Coordinates of N, CA and C in Angstrom, one line a residue:
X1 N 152.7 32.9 47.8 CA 152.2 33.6 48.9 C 151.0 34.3 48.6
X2 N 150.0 34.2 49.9 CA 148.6 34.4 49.4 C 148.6 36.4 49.4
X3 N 149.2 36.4 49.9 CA 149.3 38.3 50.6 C 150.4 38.7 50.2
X4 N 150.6 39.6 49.6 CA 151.8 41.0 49.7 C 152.4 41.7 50.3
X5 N 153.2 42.2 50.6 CA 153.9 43.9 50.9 C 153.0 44.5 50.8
X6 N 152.1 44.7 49.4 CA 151.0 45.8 49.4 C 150.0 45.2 49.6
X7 N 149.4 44.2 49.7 CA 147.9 43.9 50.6 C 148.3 44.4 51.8
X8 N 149.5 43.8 52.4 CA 149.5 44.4 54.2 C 149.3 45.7 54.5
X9 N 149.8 46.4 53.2 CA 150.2 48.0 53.2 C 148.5 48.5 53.4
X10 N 147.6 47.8 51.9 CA 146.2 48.2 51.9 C 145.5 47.9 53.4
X11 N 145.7 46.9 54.1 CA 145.0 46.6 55.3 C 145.3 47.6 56.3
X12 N 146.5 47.9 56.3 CA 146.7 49.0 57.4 C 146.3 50.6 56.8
X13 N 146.4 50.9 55.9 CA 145.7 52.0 55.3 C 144.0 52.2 55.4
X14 N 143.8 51.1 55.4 CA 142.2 50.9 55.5 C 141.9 51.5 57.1
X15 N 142.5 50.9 58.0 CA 142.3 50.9 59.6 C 143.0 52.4 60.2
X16 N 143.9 52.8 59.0 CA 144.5 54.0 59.3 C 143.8 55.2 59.0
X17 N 142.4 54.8 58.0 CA 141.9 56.0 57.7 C 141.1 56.8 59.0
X18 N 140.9 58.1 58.8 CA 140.4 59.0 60.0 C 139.0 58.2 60.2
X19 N 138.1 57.1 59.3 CA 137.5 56.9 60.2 C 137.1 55.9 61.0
X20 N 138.6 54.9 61.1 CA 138.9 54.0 62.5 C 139.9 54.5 63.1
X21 N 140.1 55.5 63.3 CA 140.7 56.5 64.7 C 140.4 57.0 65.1
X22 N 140.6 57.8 66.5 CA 140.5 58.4 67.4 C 140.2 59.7 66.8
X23 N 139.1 60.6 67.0 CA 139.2 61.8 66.7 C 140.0 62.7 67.6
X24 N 141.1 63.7 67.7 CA 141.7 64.5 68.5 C 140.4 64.9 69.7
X25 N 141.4 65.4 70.8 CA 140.7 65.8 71.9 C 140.1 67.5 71.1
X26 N 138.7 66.7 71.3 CA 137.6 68.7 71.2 C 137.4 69.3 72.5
X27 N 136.8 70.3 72.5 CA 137.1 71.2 72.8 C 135.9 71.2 73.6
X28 N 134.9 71.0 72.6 CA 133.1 71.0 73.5 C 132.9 69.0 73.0
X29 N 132.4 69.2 74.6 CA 132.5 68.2 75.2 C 131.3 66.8 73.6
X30 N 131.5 65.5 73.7 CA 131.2 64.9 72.6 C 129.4 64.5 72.5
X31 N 129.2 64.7 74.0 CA 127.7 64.4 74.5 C 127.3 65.8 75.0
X32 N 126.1 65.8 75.5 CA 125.6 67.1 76.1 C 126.3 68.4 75.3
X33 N 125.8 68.7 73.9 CA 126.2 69.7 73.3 C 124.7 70.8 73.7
X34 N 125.4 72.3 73.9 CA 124.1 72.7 74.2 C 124.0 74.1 73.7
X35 N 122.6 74.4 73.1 CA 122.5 76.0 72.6 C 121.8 76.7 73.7
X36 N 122.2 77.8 74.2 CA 121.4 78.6 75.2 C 120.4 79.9 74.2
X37 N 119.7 80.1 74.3 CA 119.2 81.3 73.6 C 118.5 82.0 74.9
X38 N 118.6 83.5 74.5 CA 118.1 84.5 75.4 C 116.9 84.8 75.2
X39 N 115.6 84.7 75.8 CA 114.2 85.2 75.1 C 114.3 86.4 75.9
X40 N 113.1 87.1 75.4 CA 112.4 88.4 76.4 C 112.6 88.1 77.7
X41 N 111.2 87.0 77.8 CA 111.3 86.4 79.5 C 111.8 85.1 80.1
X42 N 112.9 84.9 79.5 CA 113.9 83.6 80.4 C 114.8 82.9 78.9
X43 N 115.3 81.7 79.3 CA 116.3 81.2 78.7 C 115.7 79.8 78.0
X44 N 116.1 79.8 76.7 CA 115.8 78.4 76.4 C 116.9 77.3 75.9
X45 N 117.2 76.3 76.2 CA 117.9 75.5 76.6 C 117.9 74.6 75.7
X46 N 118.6 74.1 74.5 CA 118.5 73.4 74.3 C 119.9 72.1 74.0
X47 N 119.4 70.5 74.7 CA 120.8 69.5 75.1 C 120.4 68.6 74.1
X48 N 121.9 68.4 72.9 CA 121.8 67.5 72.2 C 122.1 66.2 72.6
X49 N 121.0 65.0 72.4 CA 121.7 63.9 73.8 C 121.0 62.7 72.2
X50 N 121.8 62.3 71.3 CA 121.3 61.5 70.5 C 121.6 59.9 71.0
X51 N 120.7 59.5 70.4 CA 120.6 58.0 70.6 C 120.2 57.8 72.3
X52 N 119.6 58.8 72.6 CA 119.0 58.6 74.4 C 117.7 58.2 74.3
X53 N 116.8 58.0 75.2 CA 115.4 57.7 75.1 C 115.2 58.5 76.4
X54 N 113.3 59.1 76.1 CA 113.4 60.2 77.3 C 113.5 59.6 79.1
X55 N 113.3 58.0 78.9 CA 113.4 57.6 80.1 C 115.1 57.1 80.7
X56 N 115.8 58.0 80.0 CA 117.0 57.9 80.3 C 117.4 59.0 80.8
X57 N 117.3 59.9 80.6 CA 117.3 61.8 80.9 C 116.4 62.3 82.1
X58 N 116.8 62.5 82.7 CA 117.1 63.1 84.0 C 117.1 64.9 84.3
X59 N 116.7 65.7 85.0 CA 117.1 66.7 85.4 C 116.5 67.3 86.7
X60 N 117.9 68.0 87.4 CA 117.7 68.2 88.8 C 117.6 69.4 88.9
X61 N 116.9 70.2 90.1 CA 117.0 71.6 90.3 C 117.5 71.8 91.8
X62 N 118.6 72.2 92.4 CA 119.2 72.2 93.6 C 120.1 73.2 93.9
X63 N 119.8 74.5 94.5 CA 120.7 75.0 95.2 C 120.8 76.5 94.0
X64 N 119.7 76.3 93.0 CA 120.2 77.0 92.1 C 121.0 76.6 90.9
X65 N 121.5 75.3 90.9 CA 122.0 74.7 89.7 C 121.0 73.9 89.2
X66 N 120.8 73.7 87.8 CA 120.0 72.8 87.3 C 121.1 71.7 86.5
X67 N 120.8 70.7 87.0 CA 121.7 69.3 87.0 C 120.9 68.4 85.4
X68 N 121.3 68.2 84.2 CA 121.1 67.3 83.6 C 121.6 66.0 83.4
X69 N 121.2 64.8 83.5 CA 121.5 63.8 83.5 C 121.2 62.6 82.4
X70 N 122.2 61.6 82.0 CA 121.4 60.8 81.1 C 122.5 59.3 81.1
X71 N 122.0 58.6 81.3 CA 122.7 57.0 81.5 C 121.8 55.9 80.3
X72 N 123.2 55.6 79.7 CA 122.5 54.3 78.9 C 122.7 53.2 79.0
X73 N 122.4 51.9 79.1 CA 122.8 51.1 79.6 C 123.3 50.2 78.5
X74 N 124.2 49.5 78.5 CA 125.1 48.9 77.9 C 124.3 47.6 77.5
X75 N 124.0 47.7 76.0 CA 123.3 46.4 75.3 C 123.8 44.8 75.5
X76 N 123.2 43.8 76.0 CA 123.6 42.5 76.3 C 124.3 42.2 75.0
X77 N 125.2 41.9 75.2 CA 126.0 41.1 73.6 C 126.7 39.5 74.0
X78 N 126.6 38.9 73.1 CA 127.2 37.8 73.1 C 128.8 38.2 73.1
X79 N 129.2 37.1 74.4 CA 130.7 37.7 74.3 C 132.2 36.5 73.0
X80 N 130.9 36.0 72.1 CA 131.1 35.5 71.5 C 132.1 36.3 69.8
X81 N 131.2 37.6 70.3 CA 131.9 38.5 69.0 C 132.6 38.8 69.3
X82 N 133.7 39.3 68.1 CA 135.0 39.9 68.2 C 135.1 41.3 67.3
X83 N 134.7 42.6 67.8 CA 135.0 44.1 67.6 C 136.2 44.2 67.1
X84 N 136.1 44.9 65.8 CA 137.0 45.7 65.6 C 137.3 46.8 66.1
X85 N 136.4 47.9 66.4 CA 136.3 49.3 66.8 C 134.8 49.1 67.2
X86 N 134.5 49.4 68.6 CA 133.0 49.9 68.9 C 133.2 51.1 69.8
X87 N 131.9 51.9 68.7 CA 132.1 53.5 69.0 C 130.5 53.7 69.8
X88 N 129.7 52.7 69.9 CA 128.2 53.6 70.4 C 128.4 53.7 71.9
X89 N 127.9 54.7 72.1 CA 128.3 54.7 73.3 C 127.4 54.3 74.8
X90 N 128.0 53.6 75.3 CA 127.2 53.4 77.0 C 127.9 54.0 77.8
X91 N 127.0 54.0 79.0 CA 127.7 54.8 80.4 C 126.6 56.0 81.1
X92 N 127.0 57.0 82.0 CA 126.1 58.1 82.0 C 127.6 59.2 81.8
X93 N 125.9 60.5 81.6 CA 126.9 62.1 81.3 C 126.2 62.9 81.9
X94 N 126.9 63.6 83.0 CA 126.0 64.8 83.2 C 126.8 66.1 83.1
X95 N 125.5 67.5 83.0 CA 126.2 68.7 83.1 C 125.2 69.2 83.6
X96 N 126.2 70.9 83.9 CA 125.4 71.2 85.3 C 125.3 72.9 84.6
X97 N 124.2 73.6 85.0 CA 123.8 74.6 84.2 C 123.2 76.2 86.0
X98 N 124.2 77.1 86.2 CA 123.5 77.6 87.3 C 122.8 78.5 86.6
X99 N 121.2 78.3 87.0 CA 120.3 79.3 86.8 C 119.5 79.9 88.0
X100 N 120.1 80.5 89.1 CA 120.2 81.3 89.8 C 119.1 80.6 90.9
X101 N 118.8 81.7 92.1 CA 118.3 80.9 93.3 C 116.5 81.3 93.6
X102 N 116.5 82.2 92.5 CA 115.3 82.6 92.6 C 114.0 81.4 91.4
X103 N 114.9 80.7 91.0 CA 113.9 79.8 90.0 C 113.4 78.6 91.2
X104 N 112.4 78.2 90.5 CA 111.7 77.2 91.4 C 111.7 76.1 90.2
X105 N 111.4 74.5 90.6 CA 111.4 73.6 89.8 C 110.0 73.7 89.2
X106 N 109.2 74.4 89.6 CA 107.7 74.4 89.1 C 107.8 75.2 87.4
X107 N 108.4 76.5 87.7 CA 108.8 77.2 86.5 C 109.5 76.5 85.2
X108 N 110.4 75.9 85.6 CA 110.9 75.2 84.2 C 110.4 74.6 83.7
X109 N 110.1 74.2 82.2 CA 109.5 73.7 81.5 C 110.5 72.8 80.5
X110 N 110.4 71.5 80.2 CA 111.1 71.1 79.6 C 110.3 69.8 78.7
X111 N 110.8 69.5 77.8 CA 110.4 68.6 76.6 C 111.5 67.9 76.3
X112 N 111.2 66.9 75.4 CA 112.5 65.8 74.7 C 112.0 65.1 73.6
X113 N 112.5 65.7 72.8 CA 112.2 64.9 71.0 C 113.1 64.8 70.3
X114 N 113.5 63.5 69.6 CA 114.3 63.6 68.8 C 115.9 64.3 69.3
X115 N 116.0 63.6 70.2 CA 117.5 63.4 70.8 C 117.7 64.7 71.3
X116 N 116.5 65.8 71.4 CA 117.0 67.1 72.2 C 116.0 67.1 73.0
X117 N 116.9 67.6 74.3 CA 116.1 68.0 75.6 C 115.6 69.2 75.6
X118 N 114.8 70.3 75.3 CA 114.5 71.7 75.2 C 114.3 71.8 76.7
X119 N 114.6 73.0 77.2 CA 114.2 73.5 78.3 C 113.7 74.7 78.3
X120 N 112.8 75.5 79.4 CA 112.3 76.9 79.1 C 112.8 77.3 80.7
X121 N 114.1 78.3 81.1 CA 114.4 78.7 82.5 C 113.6 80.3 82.2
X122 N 112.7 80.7 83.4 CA 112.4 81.9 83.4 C 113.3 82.6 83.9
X123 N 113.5 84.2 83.7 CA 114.6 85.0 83.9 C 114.0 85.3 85.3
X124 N 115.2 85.7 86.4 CA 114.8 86.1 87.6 C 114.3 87.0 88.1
X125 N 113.0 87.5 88.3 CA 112.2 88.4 88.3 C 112.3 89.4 89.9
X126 N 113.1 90.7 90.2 CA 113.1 90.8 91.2 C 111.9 90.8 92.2
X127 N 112.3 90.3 93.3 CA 111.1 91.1 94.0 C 110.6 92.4 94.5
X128 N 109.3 92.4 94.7 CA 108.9 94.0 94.6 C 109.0 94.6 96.1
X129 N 110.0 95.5 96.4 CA 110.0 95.9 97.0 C 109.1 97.0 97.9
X130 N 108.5 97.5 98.7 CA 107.4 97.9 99.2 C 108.0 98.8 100.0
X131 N 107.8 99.6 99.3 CA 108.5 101.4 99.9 C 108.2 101.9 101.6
X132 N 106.9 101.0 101.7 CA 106.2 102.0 102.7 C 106.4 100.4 104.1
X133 N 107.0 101.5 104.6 CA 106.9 100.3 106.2 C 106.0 99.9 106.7
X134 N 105.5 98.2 107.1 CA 105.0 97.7 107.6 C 105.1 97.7 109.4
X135 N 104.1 97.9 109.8 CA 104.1 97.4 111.8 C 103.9 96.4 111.8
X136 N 104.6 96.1 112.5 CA 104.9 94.8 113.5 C 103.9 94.9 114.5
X137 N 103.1 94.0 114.7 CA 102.3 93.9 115.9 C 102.9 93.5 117.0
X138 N 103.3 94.3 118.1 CA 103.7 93.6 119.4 C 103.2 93.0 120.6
X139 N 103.3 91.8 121.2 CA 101.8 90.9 122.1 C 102.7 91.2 123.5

């Protein structure tokens, strides 16, 4: 007999190691990992989105939420192969970020290099209120 008890044993130990399984459910999410930093005058943003290209990424400004977006499209393969485990990932991911109602899409500033999206949100600057009353011209 060409196999063992313990070759079987070794094959399933191989496939059983942590890294052809499932990692446990985390906590922060596997895509769109993201650091917020506080500056003086606004927020900077930055979305870990590896193995994206920047014509895949996306972001919306609506209602006061700033929407990031990113879709990859699933590589043509011969359905000839037979996978053991395929981990890269296709599909889209979005997240949603409220940065208040006073920002305009003009103000944000954003870049993408090397699988991070940086963003620049200005902080909400009140308006200046004008102590002294204006007339109304009446016709």
């Amino acid at each position: 007999m060409l196999f063992t008890n313990s070759a079987f044993d070794l094959f399933d130990d191989i496939f059983n190691d942590p890294f052809f399984t499932r990692p446990a459910k985390q906590e922060i999410p596997s895509v769109m990992r993201a650091d917020v930093e506080e500056q003086e005058n606004g927020y900077m943003l930055d979305i870990e989105l590896p193995g994206y290209a920047k014509d895949e990424v996306s972001a919306e400004l609506k209602d006061g939420y700033l929407t990031i977006s990113a879709k990859k499209n699933q590589e043509n393969e011969s359905k000839d192969k037979k996978f053991i485990r395929k981990e890269r990932y296709t599909g889209s991911c979005k997240r949603t970020f409220y940065v208040g109602d006073q920002v305009e899409q003009e103000d944000i500033k954003a870049a993408f290099q090397n699988g991070i999206l940086r963003l620049f949100i200005p902080k909400d600057t009140p308006k200046k209120i004008e102590e002294k009353p204006k007339t109304i011209t009446i016709e």
